[in-house]
Each structure stands twice: as structure tokens, then as C-alpha cells.
């Protein structure tokens, strides 16, 4: 059963002031505000109650964006899908089956800034940005165990060693907090590369529709044709354990192999045109896999809501990215 999420069903949107407060009270050791660990943990029920209710049941497939669908998970679970298009723009949606409140859909990016449509915030420099957000927009979702991942090389447009090295780089960038701002690694997140697999990432293409499949407990990165104009997709599955922090149980990533969209090294090729850093885009996708949402501003952070071609700057985190990782881990 395919359902189309209606934006008019019910709107309970409350702007989520996720770590948008001005920088103050710098911690002289970390260079981060001392209160940063608390400021992005919404405790007010009103703030958690973001999104729109969807008249759907477990197992129904709900179209959350044009061409992007999510299967309603069992009660107490959520599924987040994030897509990067080949113009560098992104879309993210989280479908929550709350055991008490029912099914609702969150588009966290719509409320990051609370600015009038078409207005962009001024760009802070990469190491001067404080803002970050969570993938789910309201409650947090994070790994409470190690993220063990596998790689499927089938259909890759890139040589195996180059591809594996790029994904290894990306998988480590978040837990190691690899950044350009000389901020120390204070993260408790861990990961492990398990090697190659024949299992496909849990992301399904059916006609022009992309959807997150049923979670199978394996975190797989792989390649395949995605719907036209799409560069990469990440599906993140999480379950409630009774606290206000969901536990991420699976994350899958699928990268487009339908054209030569990528470069795998640390620097763009000569005469680069419309090609994206695999290391940078994969670092962004791993950010979602670890539970990060998009940075409210359009620029400079790895987790910004758009990525640029022919640059590899986004293979290293900025200050807002680091703050987001530290907030979760
Ligand atoms: Zn993203």
C-alpha cells in the first residue's frame, strides 16, 4: 500500500533551537562552550512534538518526498532517509512510529533556521560555526554500540582499493572527529570495517522510487543505480529504548554508479567538472549514519544541507560538525 504523506493533516511544528545559541563561555581546553553537552537535548515535550501525523500503519509504504519512500516501522521505531541529488542539494525525512502517538513524519530541515523561505543565513567560517542538528529533529538517535559496517563492491565505478580507502576514511572521520579546526577527539563513537560482503545495502530502487527496505541488522555500503539525479542515499533505522534517545540499530548507504560522478582521492582531478569527492560525500553520509542532521547554515560544515562538486574540503569536519558529534557521543 503506497500512501502519500499529506502536509495538511496536522501541523505541530515547533522550531527546534538545536544548538543555535550564540557562542559563549568558551571552555578554554576544548574551545567549545561549556554548556554544549546540554543545550541540544530537547526536554520540553512541545519541542519533541514536531512533525505531521500520517494515517498509516506498520508495513505501509509512505512517500515522504517526491520519489522517496519509507516503510512504516513497528511501533517504537523510526526510519530516516537522506538523499543527495547530483546538483549537491539534499532532502531528509524521518518517519516515526511512536508507540503512543502513532505515525508521524518529520522534515527536520524545514525548521532548522526559522527563516523566511528563500532567505539564507550568513556563512560562518568553518571553524567559527556553532550550529548542528540531529537527524530526527526532536529526540536524539545515536549508536549505543560500535558501528560495524561492510562493503559491497559490485557495480562500483571506482577501483576497489580506492573505494574501500575512501569509505574507511569517511567511517573514521566522525568517531575520530577529524577536523580542520585543531579540536581534540573527544568522541566515544566507535566503528569497525568488517570487510566485503555480497549482501546489498538495504535501499531499494523500484522504478523511479527509492525506499528504505526492512532492516536486516547489517550496515552495508554499496553501489547501484539510484533514481535519476540522485548521488547517494542513507537509510538509518533506530528503536526506542524508553529514553529520549533512540538507539540506532542499522544504517545503509547506496552510492550512484550510473555515471562518473566521483573522485576517490584527497584532491579533485584536473579539469574537474561536476564530480564529487567520495570521501567528502561519504563522510556526510556517515554523519547521518551516526545520527547527525544537517547544519542549519548552507555552507562550510560537512553536514551542511548541500554539498559542492570539485572540492574535497568536506572530508574533514568543521566546528559545528564536531559539536554535533560531541553532543551525541
Ligand atoms: Zn545530508
PDB file of C-alpha atoms and ligand atoms in Angstrom:
ATOM      1  CA  UNK A   1       0.000   0.000   0.000  1.00  0.00           C
ATOM      2  CA  UNK A   2       1.524   3.293  -1.080  1.00  0.00           C
ATOM      3  CA  UNK A   3       0.479   6.346   0.830  1.00  0.00           C
ATOM      4  CA  UNK A   4       1.305   9.910   0.162  1.00  0.00           C
ATOM      5  CA  UNK A   5       2.089  11.946   3.248  1.00  0.00           C
ATOM      6  CA  UNK A   6      -0.121  14.981   3.314  1.00  0.00           C
ATOM      7  CA  UNK A   7       1.334  18.139   4.711  1.00  0.00           C
ATOM      8  CA  UNK A   8      -2.049  19.409   5.745  1.00  0.00           C
ATOM      9  CA  UNK A   9      -3.076  16.596   8.093  1.00  0.00           C
ATOM     10  CA  UNK A  10      -1.792  18.210  11.208  1.00  0.00           C
ATOM     11  CA  UNK A  11       0.975  20.603  11.852  1.00  0.00           C
ATOM     12  CA  UNK A  12       2.620  20.683  15.220  1.00  0.00           C
ATOM     13  CA  UNK A  13       5.814  22.213  14.027  1.00  0.00           C
ATOM     14  CA  UNK A  14       7.786  23.955  16.656  1.00  0.00           C
ATOM     15  CA  UNK A  15      11.096  25.455  15.585  1.00  0.00           C
ATOM     16  CA  UNK A  16      13.778  23.405  17.234  1.00  0.00           C
ATOM     17  CA  UNK A  17      16.503  25.638  18.541  1.00  0.00           C
ATOM     18  CA  UNK A  18      19.106  22.953  18.180  1.00  0.00           C
ATOM     19  CA  UNK A  19      22.309  24.450  19.359  1.00  0.00           C
ATOM     20  CA  UNK A  20      21.697  27.730  17.629  1.00  0.00           C
ATOM     21  CA  UNK A  21      22.605  29.752  20.651  1.00  0.00           C
ATOM     22  CA  UNK A  22      25.423  32.200  20.288  1.00  0.00           C
ATOM     23  CA  UNK A  23      28.822  31.048  21.328  1.00  0.00           C
ATOM     24  CA  UNK A  24      29.617  31.987  24.886  1.00  0.00           C
ATOM     25  CA  UNK A  25      31.530  30.814  27.908  1.00  0.00           C
ATOM     26  CA  UNK A  26      34.217  29.087  25.907  1.00  0.00           C
ATOM     27  CA  UNK A  27      35.802  26.130  27.554  1.00  0.00           C
ATOM     28  CA  UNK A  28      39.444  27.037  27.341  1.00  0.00           C
ATOM     29  CA  UNK A  29      40.546  23.448  26.810  1.00  0.00           C
ATOM     30  CA  UNK A  30      38.200  22.290  24.123  1.00  0.00           C
ATOM     31  CA  UNK A  31      37.397  25.669  22.607  1.00  0.00           C
ATOM     32  CA  UNK A  32      33.739  24.769  22.915  1.00  0.00           C
ATOM     33  CA  UNK A  33      31.092  26.317  25.121  1.00  0.00           C
ATOM     34  CA  UNK A  34      30.972  24.545  28.446  1.00  0.00           C
ATOM     35  CA  UNK A  35      27.218  24.065  28.278  1.00  0.00           C
ATOM     36  CA  UNK A  36      27.261  22.485  24.855  1.00  0.00           C
ATOM     37  CA  UNK A  37      26.519  18.999  26.141  1.00  0.00           C
ATOM     38  CA  UNK A  38      23.139  20.102  27.448  1.00  0.00           C
ATOM     39  CA  UNK A  39      21.867  22.713  25.107  1.00  0.00           C
ATOM     40  CA  UNK A  40      20.754  20.427  22.308  1.00  0.00           C
ATOM     41  CA  UNK A  41      18.829  17.904  24.347  1.00  0.00           C
ATOM     42  CA  UNK A  42      15.204  18.902  23.990  1.00  0.00           C
ATOM     43  CA  UNK A  43      13.400  18.165  27.217  1.00  0.00           C
ATOM     44  CA  UNK A  44      10.260  20.166  26.593  1.00  0.00           C
ATOM     45  CA  UNK A  45       7.564  17.820  25.243  1.00  0.00           C
ATOM     46  CA  UNK A  46       6.359  20.582  22.942  1.00  0.00           C
ATOM     47  CA  UNK A  47       9.716  20.665  21.256  1.00  0.00           C
ATOM     48  CA  UNK A  48       9.749  16.922  20.777  1.00  0.00           C
ATOM     49  CA  UNK A  49       6.360  17.059  19.195  1.00  0.00           C
ATOM     50  CA  UNK A  50       7.411  18.091  15.742  1.00  0.00           C
ATOM     51  CA  UNK A  51       6.152  16.704  12.530  1.00  0.00           C
ATOM     52  CA  UNK A  52       2.893  15.834  10.873  1.00  0.00           C
ATOM     53  CA  UNK A  53       0.741  12.851  11.632  1.00  0.00           C
ATOM     54  CA  UNK A  54       0.349  10.280   8.875  1.00  0.00           C
ATOM     55  CA  UNK A  55      -2.651   7.995   8.616  1.00  0.00           C
ATOM     56  CA  UNK A  56      -0.686   4.802   8.101  1.00  0.00           C
ATOM     57  CA  UNK A  57       0.158   1.553   9.834  1.00  0.00           C
ATOM     58  CA  UNK A  58       3.190  -0.650  10.244  1.00  0.00           C
ATOM     59  CA  UNK A  59       4.291  -2.000   6.879  1.00  0.00           C
ATOM     60  CA  UNK A  60       2.625   0.708   4.789  1.00  0.00           C
ATOM     61  CA  UNK A  61       4.937   2.490   2.371  1.00  0.00           C
ATOM     62  CA  UNK A  62       4.729   6.260   2.704  1.00  0.00           C
ATOM     63  CA  UNK A  63       6.129   8.625   0.087  1.00  0.00           C
ATOM     64  CA  UNK A  64       7.970  11.190   2.188  1.00  0.00           C
ATOM     65  CA  UNK A  65       9.406  13.232  -0.706  1.00  0.00           C
ATOM     66  CA  UNK A  66       8.871  13.006  -4.436  1.00  0.00           C
ATOM     67  CA  UNK A  67      10.241   9.616  -5.429  1.00  0.00           C
ATOM     68  CA  UNK A  68      11.416   8.752  -1.918  1.00  0.00           C
ATOM     69  CA  UNK A  69       9.537   6.318   0.275  1.00  0.00           C
ATOM     70  CA  UNK A  70       9.818   4.740   3.687  1.00  0.00           C
ATOM     71  CA  UNK A  71       8.076   1.677   5.071  1.00  0.00           C
ATOM     72  CA  UNK A  72       6.372   2.371   8.402  1.00  0.00           C
ATOM     73  CA  UNK A  73       8.433   0.553  11.030  1.00  0.00           C
ATOM     74  CA  UNK A  74       6.963  -1.305  14.009  1.00  0.00           C
ATOM     75  CA  UNK A  75       5.785   0.815  16.958  1.00  0.00           C
ATOM     76  CA  UNK A  76       8.693   2.253  18.897  1.00  0.00           C
ATOM     77  CA  UNK A  77      10.925   2.568  15.832  1.00  0.00           C
ATOM     78  CA  UNK A  78      11.906   5.230  13.345  1.00  0.00           C
ATOM     79  CA  UNK A  79      13.458   5.288   9.894  1.00  0.00           C
ATOM     80  CA  UNK A  80      15.342   8.272   8.497  1.00  0.00           C
ATOM     81  CA  UNK A  81      16.180   8.624   4.822  1.00  0.00           C
ATOM     82  CA  UNK A  82      18.570  11.173   3.390  1.00  0.00           C
ATOM     83  CA  UNK A  83      19.238  11.779  -0.268  1.00  0.00           C
ATOM     84  CA  UNK A  84      21.906  13.838  -2.000  1.00  0.00           C
ATOM     85  CA  UNK A  85      20.966  14.871  -5.511  1.00  0.00           C
ATOM     86  CA  UNK A  86      23.539  15.301  -8.217  1.00  0.00           C
ATOM     87  CA  UNK A  87      23.239  19.078  -8.027  1.00  0.00           C
ATOM     88  CA  UNK A  88      24.526  18.799  -4.448  1.00  0.00           C
ATOM     89  CA  UNK A  89      21.185  19.526  -2.791  1.00  0.00           C
ATOM     90  CA  UNK A  90      19.718  17.199  -0.199  1.00  0.00           C
ATOM     91  CA  UNK A  91      16.444  16.014   1.275  1.00  0.00           C
ATOM     92  CA  UNK A  92      15.935  14.328   4.619  1.00  0.00           C
ATOM     93  CA  UNK A  93      12.818  12.852   6.212  1.00  0.00           C
ATOM     94  CA  UNK A  94      12.230  10.788   9.324  1.00  0.00           C
ATOM     95  CA  UNK A  95       9.191   8.561   9.746  1.00  0.00           C
ATOM     96  CA  UNK A  96       8.452   7.732  13.376  1.00  0.00           C
ATOM     97  CA  UNK A  97       6.046   5.090  14.629  1.00  0.00           C
ATOM     98  CA  UNK A  98       5.579   6.315  18.164  1.00  0.00           C
ATOM     99  CA  UNK A  99       4.021   3.670  20.379  1.00  0.00           C
ATOM    100  CA  UNK A 100       1.695   6.218  21.953  1.00  0.00           C
ATOM    101  CA  UNK A 101       1.244   8.982  19.407  1.00  0.00           C
ATOM    102  CA  UNK A 102       1.130   6.969  16.213  1.00  0.00           C
ATOM    103  CA  UNK A 103       2.929   7.541  12.924  1.00  0.00           C
ATOM    104  CA  UNK A 104       4.360  10.930  12.139  1.00  0.00           C
ATOM    105  CA  UNK A 105       6.706  12.397   9.610  1.00  0.00           C
ATOM    106  CA  UNK A 106       9.420  14.894  10.385  1.00  0.00           C
ATOM    107  CA  UNK A 107      11.240  17.041   7.838  1.00  0.00           C
ATOM    108  CA  UNK A 108      13.894  18.393  10.174  1.00  0.00           C
ATOM    109  CA  UNK A 109      15.480  20.717   7.623  1.00  0.00           C
ATOM    110  CA  UNK A 110      12.329  22.774   7.196  1.00  0.00           C
ATOM    111  CA  UNK A 111      12.679  24.186  10.656  1.00  0.00           C
ATOM    112  CA  UNK A 112      16.380  24.482  11.182  1.00  0.00           C
ATOM    113  CA  UNK A 113      16.548  28.222  10.986  1.00  0.00           C
ATOM    114  CA  UNK A 114      13.033  29.539  11.115  1.00  0.00           C
ATOM    115  CA  UNK A 115      13.997  31.992   8.386  1.00  0.00           C
ATOM    116  CA  UNK A 116      11.545  33.155   5.740  1.00  0.00           C
ATOM    117  CA  UNK A 117      11.557  30.996   2.642  1.00  0.00           C
ATOM    118  CA  UNK A 118      14.349  31.879   0.268  1.00  0.00           C
ATOM    119  CA  UNK A 119      16.430  33.525   2.958  1.00  0.00           C
ATOM    120  CA  UNK A 120      19.891  32.221   3.617  1.00  0.00           C
ATOM    121  CA  UNK A 121      21.857  32.734   6.763  1.00  0.00           C
ATOM    122  CA  UNK A 122      25.249  34.346   6.507  1.00  0.00           C
ATOM    123  CA  UNK A 123      28.032  31.784   6.351  1.00  0.00           C
ATOM    124  CA  UNK A 124      30.270  31.465   9.356  1.00  0.00           C
ATOM    125  CA  UNK A 125      33.770  30.240   8.715  1.00  0.00           C
ATOM    126  CA  UNK A 126      34.304  26.519   9.055  1.00  0.00           C
ATOM    127  CA  UNK A 127      35.910  26.828  12.483  1.00  0.00           C
ATOM    128  CA  UNK A 128      33.614  29.577  13.702  1.00  0.00           C
ATOM    129  CA  UNK A 129      30.313  27.764  13.271  1.00  0.00           C
ATOM    130  CA  UNK A 130      28.467  26.530  16.346  1.00  0.00           C
ATOM    131  CA  UNK A 131      25.302  25.067  14.928  1.00  0.00           C
ATOM    132  CA  UNK A 132      24.430  21.440  14.324  1.00  0.00           C
ATOM    133  CA  UNK A 133      21.288  19.347  14.412  1.00  0.00           C
ATOM    134  CA  UNK A 134      20.049  15.822  14.929  1.00  0.00           C
ATOM    135  CA  UNK A 135      18.862  13.509  12.228  1.00  0.00           C
ATOM    136  CA  UNK A 136      15.464  13.144  13.799  1.00  0.00           C
ATOM    137  CA  UNK A 137      14.985  16.791  14.699  1.00  0.00           C
ATOM    138  CA  UNK A 138      13.311  16.125  18.032  1.00  0.00           C
ATOM    139  CA  UNK A 139      14.654  13.325  20.186  1.00  0.00           C
ATOM    140  CA  UNK A 140      18.142  12.188  19.514  1.00  0.00           C
ATOM    141  CA  UNK A 141      19.178   8.980  17.806  1.00  0.00           C
ATOM    142  CA  UNK A 142      22.635   7.503  18.252  1.00  0.00           C
ATOM    143  CA  UNK A 143      24.603   4.291  18.315  1.00  0.00           C
ATOM    144  CA  UNK A 144      24.969   2.822  21.752  1.00  0.00           C
ATOM    145  CA  UNK A 145      27.311   0.157  20.440  1.00  0.00           C
ATOM    146  CA  UNK A 146      30.001   0.007  17.778  1.00  0.00           C
ATOM    147  CA  UNK A 147      29.006   0.679  14.168  1.00  0.00           C
ATOM    148  CA  UNK A 148      30.208  -2.429  12.314  1.00  0.00           C
ATOM    149  CA  UNK A 149      29.951  -1.990   8.562  1.00  0.00           C
ATOM    150  CA  UNK A 150      30.619  -3.974   5.400  1.00  0.00           C
ATOM    151  CA  UNK A 151      31.288  -3.013   1.815  1.00  0.00           C
ATOM    152  CA  UNK A 152      29.798  -4.394  -1.365  1.00  0.00           C
ATOM    153  CA  UNK A 153      31.925  -3.632  -4.399  1.00  0.00           C
ATOM    154  CA  UNK A 154      29.527  -4.891  -7.081  1.00  0.00           C
ATOM    155  CA  UNK A 155      28.830  -2.307  -9.783  1.00  0.00           C
ATOM    156  CA  UNK A 156      31.350   0.175  -8.413  1.00  0.00           C
ATOM    157  CA  UNK A 157      32.559   2.793 -10.900  1.00  0.00           C
ATOM    158  CA  UNK A 158      35.748   3.130  -8.806  1.00  0.00           C
ATOM    159  CA  UNK A 159      38.598   0.685  -8.246  1.00  0.00           C
ATOM    160  CA  UNK A 160      38.181  -1.463  -5.169  1.00  0.00           C
ATOM    161  CA  UNK A 161      41.132  -0.240  -3.128  1.00  0.00           C
ATOM    162  CA  UNK A 162      40.356   3.392  -3.816  1.00  0.00           C
ATOM    163  CA  UNK A 163      36.718   2.909  -2.904  1.00  0.00           C
ATOM    164  CA  UNK A 164      37.425   0.984   0.298  1.00  0.00           C
ATOM    165  CA  UNK A 165      40.018   3.536   1.378  1.00  0.00           C
ATOM    166  CA  UNK A 166      37.567   6.367   0.765  1.00  0.00           C
ATOM    167  CA  UNK A 167      34.827   4.699   2.805  1.00  0.00           C
ATOM    168  CA  UNK A 168      37.264   3.813   5.576  1.00  0.00           C
ATOM    169  CA  UNK A 169      38.308   7.447   5.693  1.00  0.00           C
ATOM    170  CA  UNK A 170      34.682   8.529   5.928  1.00  0.00           C
ATOM    171  CA  UNK A 171      33.762   5.936   8.566  1.00  0.00           C
ATOM    172  CA  UNK A 172      36.575   7.179  10.796  1.00  0.00           C
ATOM    173  CA  UNK A 173      36.070  10.893  10.289  1.00  0.00           C
ATOM    174  CA  UNK A 174      33.100  11.063  12.666  1.00  0.00           C
ATOM    175  CA  UNK A 175      34.365   8.932  15.595  1.00  0.00           C
ATOM    176  CA  UNK A 176      37.852  10.399  15.258  1.00  0.00           C
ATOM    177  CA  UNK A 177      36.410  13.884  14.877  1.00  0.00           C
ATOM    178  CA  UNK A 178      38.887  14.504  12.080  1.00  0.00           C
ATOM    179  CA  UNK A 179      38.599  18.261  11.657  1.00  0.00           C
ATOM    180  CA  UNK A 180      40.320  21.313  10.282  1.00  0.00           C
ATOM    181  CA  UNK A 181      39.967  23.327  13.469  1.00  0.00           C
ATOM    182  CA  UNK A 182      42.510  21.623  15.748  1.00  0.00           C
ATOM    183  CA  UNK A 183      39.709  20.413  18.008  1.00  0.00           C
ATOM    184  CA  UNK A 184      40.616  17.369  20.065  1.00  0.00           C
ATOM    185  CA  UNK A 185      38.983  13.989  19.562  1.00  0.00           C
ATOM    186  CA  UNK A 186      36.585  13.654  22.491  1.00  0.00           C
ATOM    187  CA  UNK A 187      34.135  11.273  20.894  1.00  0.00           C
ATOM    188  CA  UNK A 188      33.134   7.902  22.305  1.00  0.00           C
ATOM    189  CA  UNK A 189      31.780   6.700  18.950  1.00  0.00           C
ATOM    190  CA  UNK A 190      33.435   3.604  17.532  1.00  0.00           C
ATOM    191  CA  UNK A 191      33.315   1.740  14.246  1.00  0.00           C
ATOM    192  CA  UNK A 192      34.821  -1.287  12.588  1.00  0.00           C
ATOM    193  CA  UNK A 193      35.180  -2.311   8.967  1.00  0.00           C
ATOM    194  CA  UNK A 194      34.145  -5.951   8.683  1.00  0.00           C
ATOM    195  CA  UNK A 195      35.294  -6.450   5.093  1.00  0.00           C
ATOM    196  CA  UNK A 196      33.488  -7.136   1.869  1.00  0.00           C
ATOM    197  CA  UNK A 197      30.034  -8.622   1.612  1.00  0.00           C
ATOM    198  CA  UNK A 198      27.732  -9.927  -1.091  1.00  0.00           C
ATOM    199  CA  UNK A 199      24.756  -8.516   0.803  1.00  0.00           C
ATOM    200  CA  UNK A 200      23.216  -5.440  -0.821  1.00  0.00           C
ATOM    201  CA  UNK A 201      22.577  -2.226   1.092  1.00  0.00           C
ATOM    202  CA  UNK A 202      19.088  -2.110   2.449  1.00  0.00           C
ATOM    203  CA  UNK A 203      17.950   0.535  -0.010  1.00  0.00           C
ATOM    204  CA  UNK A 204      15.524  -0.447  -2.727  1.00  0.00           C
ATOM    205  CA  UNK A 205      15.062   1.047  -6.165  1.00  0.00           C
ATOM    206  CA  UNK A 206      11.750   0.267  -7.807  1.00  0.00           C
ATOM    207  CA  UNK A 207      11.123   2.161 -10.992  1.00  0.00           C
ATOM    208  CA  UNK A 208      11.744   5.784 -10.149  1.00  0.00           C
ATOM    209  CA  UNK A 209      11.102   5.190  -6.442  1.00  0.00           C
ATOM    210  CA  UNK A 210      13.819   4.818  -3.840  1.00  0.00           C
ATOM    211  CA  UNK A 211      12.914   3.396  -0.471  1.00  0.00           C
ATOM    212  CA  UNK A 212      14.426   2.074   2.719  1.00  0.00           C
ATOM    213  CA  UNK A 213      13.843  -1.675   2.987  1.00  0.00           C
ATOM    214  CA  UNK A 214      13.159  -3.779   6.048  1.00  0.00           C
ATOM    215  CA  UNK A 215      16.070  -3.558   8.459  1.00  0.00           C
ATOM    216  CA  UNK A 216      18.165  -6.728   8.466  1.00  0.00           C
ATOM    217  CA  UNK A 217      20.771  -5.868  11.097  1.00  0.00           C
ATOM    218  CA  UNK A 218      23.627  -5.366   8.621  1.00  0.00           C
ATOM    219  CA  UNK A 219      25.215  -1.999   7.885  1.00  0.00           C
ATOM    220  CA  UNK A 220      26.203  -2.148   4.245  1.00  0.00           C
ATOM    221  CA  UNK A 221      27.690   0.375   1.856  1.00  0.00           C
ATOM    222  CA  UNK A 222      27.277  -0.352  -1.813  1.00  0.00           C
ATOM    223  CA  UNK A 223      26.741   0.909  -5.306  1.00  0.00           C
ATOM    224  CA  UNK A 224      23.846   0.842  -7.689  1.00  0.00           C
ATOM    225  CA  UNK A 225      21.691   2.826  -9.994  1.00  0.00           C
ATOM    226  CA  UNK A 226      19.594   5.233  -7.987  1.00  0.00           C
ATOM    227  CA  UNK A 227      16.688   7.220  -9.296  1.00  0.00           C
ATOM    228  CA  UNK A 228      17.766   9.785 -11.878  1.00  0.00           C
ATOM    229  CA  UNK A 229      19.572  12.783 -10.484  1.00  0.00           C
ATOM    230  CA  UNK A 230      20.470  11.120  -7.196  1.00  0.00           C
ATOM    231  CA  UNK A 231      24.021  10.794  -5.938  1.00  0.00           C
ATOM    232  CA  UNK A 232      23.719   8.955  -2.626  1.00  0.00           C
ATOM    233  CA  UNK A 233      21.118   7.671  -0.160  1.00  0.00           C
ATOM    234  CA  UNK A 234      21.435   6.751   3.504  1.00  0.00           C
ATOM    235  CA  UNK A 235      18.766   4.904   5.483  1.00  0.00           C
ATOM    236  CA  UNK A 236      19.107   4.927   9.254  1.00  0.00           C
ATOM    237  CA  UNK A 237      16.949   2.714  11.465  1.00  0.00           C
ATOM    238  CA  UNK A 238      16.510   3.313  15.183  1.00  0.00           C
ATOM    239  CA  UNK A 239      14.496   1.899  18.038  1.00  0.00           C
ATOM    240  CA  UNK A 240      13.223   3.430  21.244  1.00  0.00           C
ATOM    241  CA  UNK A 241      14.535   2.022  24.472  1.00  0.00           C
ATOM    242  CA  UNK A 242      12.317   4.142  26.678  1.00  0.00           C
ATOM    243  CA  UNK A 243      14.631   7.126  26.966  1.00  0.00           C
ATOM    244  CA  UNK A 244      14.514  10.254  24.829  1.00  0.00           C
ATOM    245  CA  UNK A 245      17.476   8.972  22.837  1.00  0.00           C
ATOM    246  CA  UNK A 246      16.664   6.415  20.192  1.00  0.00           C
ATOM    247  CA  UNK A 247      19.204   3.662  19.647  1.00  0.00           C
ATOM    248  CA  UNK A 248      20.375   3.382  16.038  1.00  0.00           C
ATOM    249  CA  UNK A 249      20.375  -0.265  15.040  1.00  0.00           C
ATOM    250  CA  UNK A 250      21.252  -0.114  11.345  1.00  0.00           C
ATOM    251  CA  UNK A 251      22.476   2.266   8.673  1.00  0.00           C
ATOM    252  CA  UNK A 252      22.835   1.521   4.967  1.00  0.00           C
ATOM    253  CA  UNK A 253      24.304   3.636   2.210  1.00  0.00           C
ATOM    254  CA  UNK A 254      23.919   3.386  -1.544  1.00  0.00           C
ATOM    255  CA  UNK A 255      26.028   5.392  -3.979  1.00  0.00           C
ATOM    256  CA  UNK A 256      25.203   6.118  -7.580  1.00  0.00           C
ATOM    257  CA  UNK A 257      27.205   4.172 -10.136  1.00  0.00           C
ATOM    258  CA  UNK A 258      25.346   5.314 -13.219  1.00  0.00           C
ATOM    259  CA  UNK A 259      27.874   7.865 -14.304  1.00  0.00           C
ATOM    260  CA  UNK A 260      31.318   9.038 -13.373  1.00  0.00           C
ATOM    261  CA  UNK A 261      30.179  11.301 -10.572  1.00  0.00           C
ATOM    262  CA  UNK A 262      33.094  10.751  -8.239  1.00  0.00           C
ATOM    263  CA  UNK A 263      36.729  11.185  -7.445  1.00  0.00           C
ATOM    264  CA  UNK A 264      38.137   8.998  -4.695  1.00  0.00           C
ATOM    265  CA  UNK A 265      41.395  10.705  -3.768  1.00  0.00           C
ATOM    266  CA  UNK A 266      42.067  13.624  -1.488  1.00  0.00           C
ATOM    267  CA  UNK A 267      42.104  16.222  -4.251  1.00  0.00           C
ATOM    268  CA  UNK A 268      39.878  16.831  -7.263  1.00  0.00           C
ATOM    269  CA  UNK A 269      41.202  15.753 -10.660  1.00  0.00           C
ATOM    270  CA  UNK A 270      42.498  18.296 -13.124  1.00  0.00           C
ATOM    271  CA  UNK A 271      39.734  19.926 -15.132  1.00  0.00           C
ATOM    272  CA  UNK A 272      37.197  18.681 -12.607  1.00  0.00           C
ATOM    273  CA  UNK A 273      33.649  19.179 -13.757  1.00  0.00           C
ATOM    274  CA  UNK A 274      30.587  18.048 -11.837  1.00  0.00           C
ATOM    275  CA  UNK A 275      32.395  15.338  -9.887  1.00  0.00           C
ATOM    276  CA  UNK A 276      32.068  14.872  -6.137  1.00  0.00           C
ATOM    277  CA  UNK A 277      34.567  13.816  -3.523  1.00  0.00           C
ATOM    278  CA  UNK A 278      33.670  10.276  -2.494  1.00  0.00           C
ATOM    279  CA  UNK A 279      35.499  10.850   0.781  1.00  0.00           C
ATOM    280  CA  UNK A 280      33.586  14.039   1.436  1.00  0.00           C
ATOM    281  CA  UNK A 281      30.137  12.799   0.461  1.00  0.00           C
ATOM    282  CA  UNK A 282      30.678   9.542   2.345  1.00  0.00           C
ATOM    283  CA  UNK A 283      31.772  11.483   5.433  1.00  0.00           C
ATOM    284  CA  UNK A 284      28.497  13.414   5.183  1.00  0.00           C
ATOM    285  CA  UNK A 285      26.548  10.167   4.776  1.00  0.00           C
ATOM    286  CA  UNK A 286      28.327   8.590   7.728  1.00  0.00           C
ATOM    287  CA  UNK A 287      27.359  11.694   9.695  1.00  0.00           C
ATOM    288  CA  UNK A 288      23.729  10.704   9.125  1.00  0.00           C
ATOM    289  CA  UNK A 289      24.532   7.070   9.892  1.00  0.00           C
ATOM    290  CA  UNK A 290      25.801   8.237  13.286  1.00  0.00           C
ATOM    291  CA  UNK A 291      22.663  10.310  13.909  1.00  0.00           C
ATOM    292  CA  UNK A 292      23.640  13.803  12.809  1.00  0.00           C
ATOM    293  CA  UNK A 293      21.257  16.022  10.922  1.00  0.00           C
ATOM    294  CA  UNK A 294      22.088  18.921   8.659  1.00  0.00           C
ATOM    295  CA  UNK A 295      23.802  22.035   9.901  1.00  0.00           C
ATOM    296  CA  UNK A 296      21.383  24.930   9.782  1.00  0.00           C
ATOM    297  CA  UNK A 297      23.644  27.017   7.581  1.00  0.00           C
ATOM    298  CA  UNK A 298      24.233  26.316   3.934  1.00  0.00           C
ATOM    299  CA  UNK A 299      27.978  26.342   3.944  1.00  0.00           C
ATOM    300  CA  UNK A 300      31.286  25.162   5.270  1.00  0.00           C
ATOM    301  CA  UNK A 301      30.296  22.295   7.534  1.00  0.00           C
ATOM    302  CA  UNK A 302      30.428  18.681   6.369  1.00  0.00           C
ATOM    303  CA  UNK A 303      26.830  18.324   7.493  1.00  0.00           C
ATOM    304  CA  UNK A 304      25.625  21.391   5.586  1.00  0.00           C
ATOM    305  CA  UNK A 305      22.396  20.696   3.692  1.00  0.00           C
ATOM    306  CA  UNK A 306      24.132  20.880   0.324  1.00  0.00           C
ATOM    307  CA  UNK A 307      27.469  19.636  -0.962  1.00  0.00           C
ATOM    308  CA  UNK A 308      29.684  21.154  -3.626  1.00  0.00           C
ATOM    309  CA  UNK A 309      31.371  19.399  -6.511  1.00  0.00           C
ATOM    310  CA  UNK A 310      35.083  19.521  -7.306  1.00  0.00           C
ATOM    311  CA  UNK A 311      36.162  20.092  -3.729  1.00  0.00           C
ATOM    312  CA  UNK A 312      37.317  17.693  -1.063  1.00  0.00           C
ATOM    313  CA  UNK A 313      37.090  20.116   1.846  1.00  0.00           C
ATOM    314  CA  UNK A 314      34.144  18.208   3.228  1.00  0.00           C
ATOM    315  CA  UNK A 315      36.259  15.194   4.076  1.00  0.00           C
ATOM    316  CA  UNK A 316      37.188  16.972   7.324  1.00  0.00           C
ATOM    317  CA  UNK A 317      34.752  18.217   9.937  1.00  0.00           C
ATOM    318  CA  UNK A 318      34.175  21.818  10.925  1.00  0.00           C
ATOM    319  CA  UNK A 319      33.460  23.138  14.375  1.00  0.00           C
ATOM    320  CA  UNK A 320      29.696  22.710  14.147  1.00  0.00           C
ATOM    321  CA  UNK A 321      30.168  19.130  12.977  1.00  0.00           C
ATOM    322  CA  UNK A 322      32.473  18.412  15.915  1.00  0.00           C
ATOM    323  CA  UNK A 323      29.986  19.937  18.337  1.00  0.00           C
ATOM    324  CA  UNK A 324      27.266  17.732  16.881  1.00  0.00           C
ATOM    325  CA  UNK A 325      29.353  14.582  17.289  1.00  0.00           C
ATOM    326  CA  UNK A 326      30.321  15.527  20.839  1.00  0.00           C
ATOM    327  CA  UNK A 327      26.708  16.206  21.679  1.00  0.00           C
ATOM    328  CA  UNK A 328      25.771  12.665  20.723  1.00  0.00           C
ATOM    329  CA  UNK A 329      28.944  10.832  21.700  1.00  0.00           C
TER     330      UNK A 329
HETATM  331 ZN1  LIG B   1      22.751  15.023   4.382  1.00  0.00          ZN
END
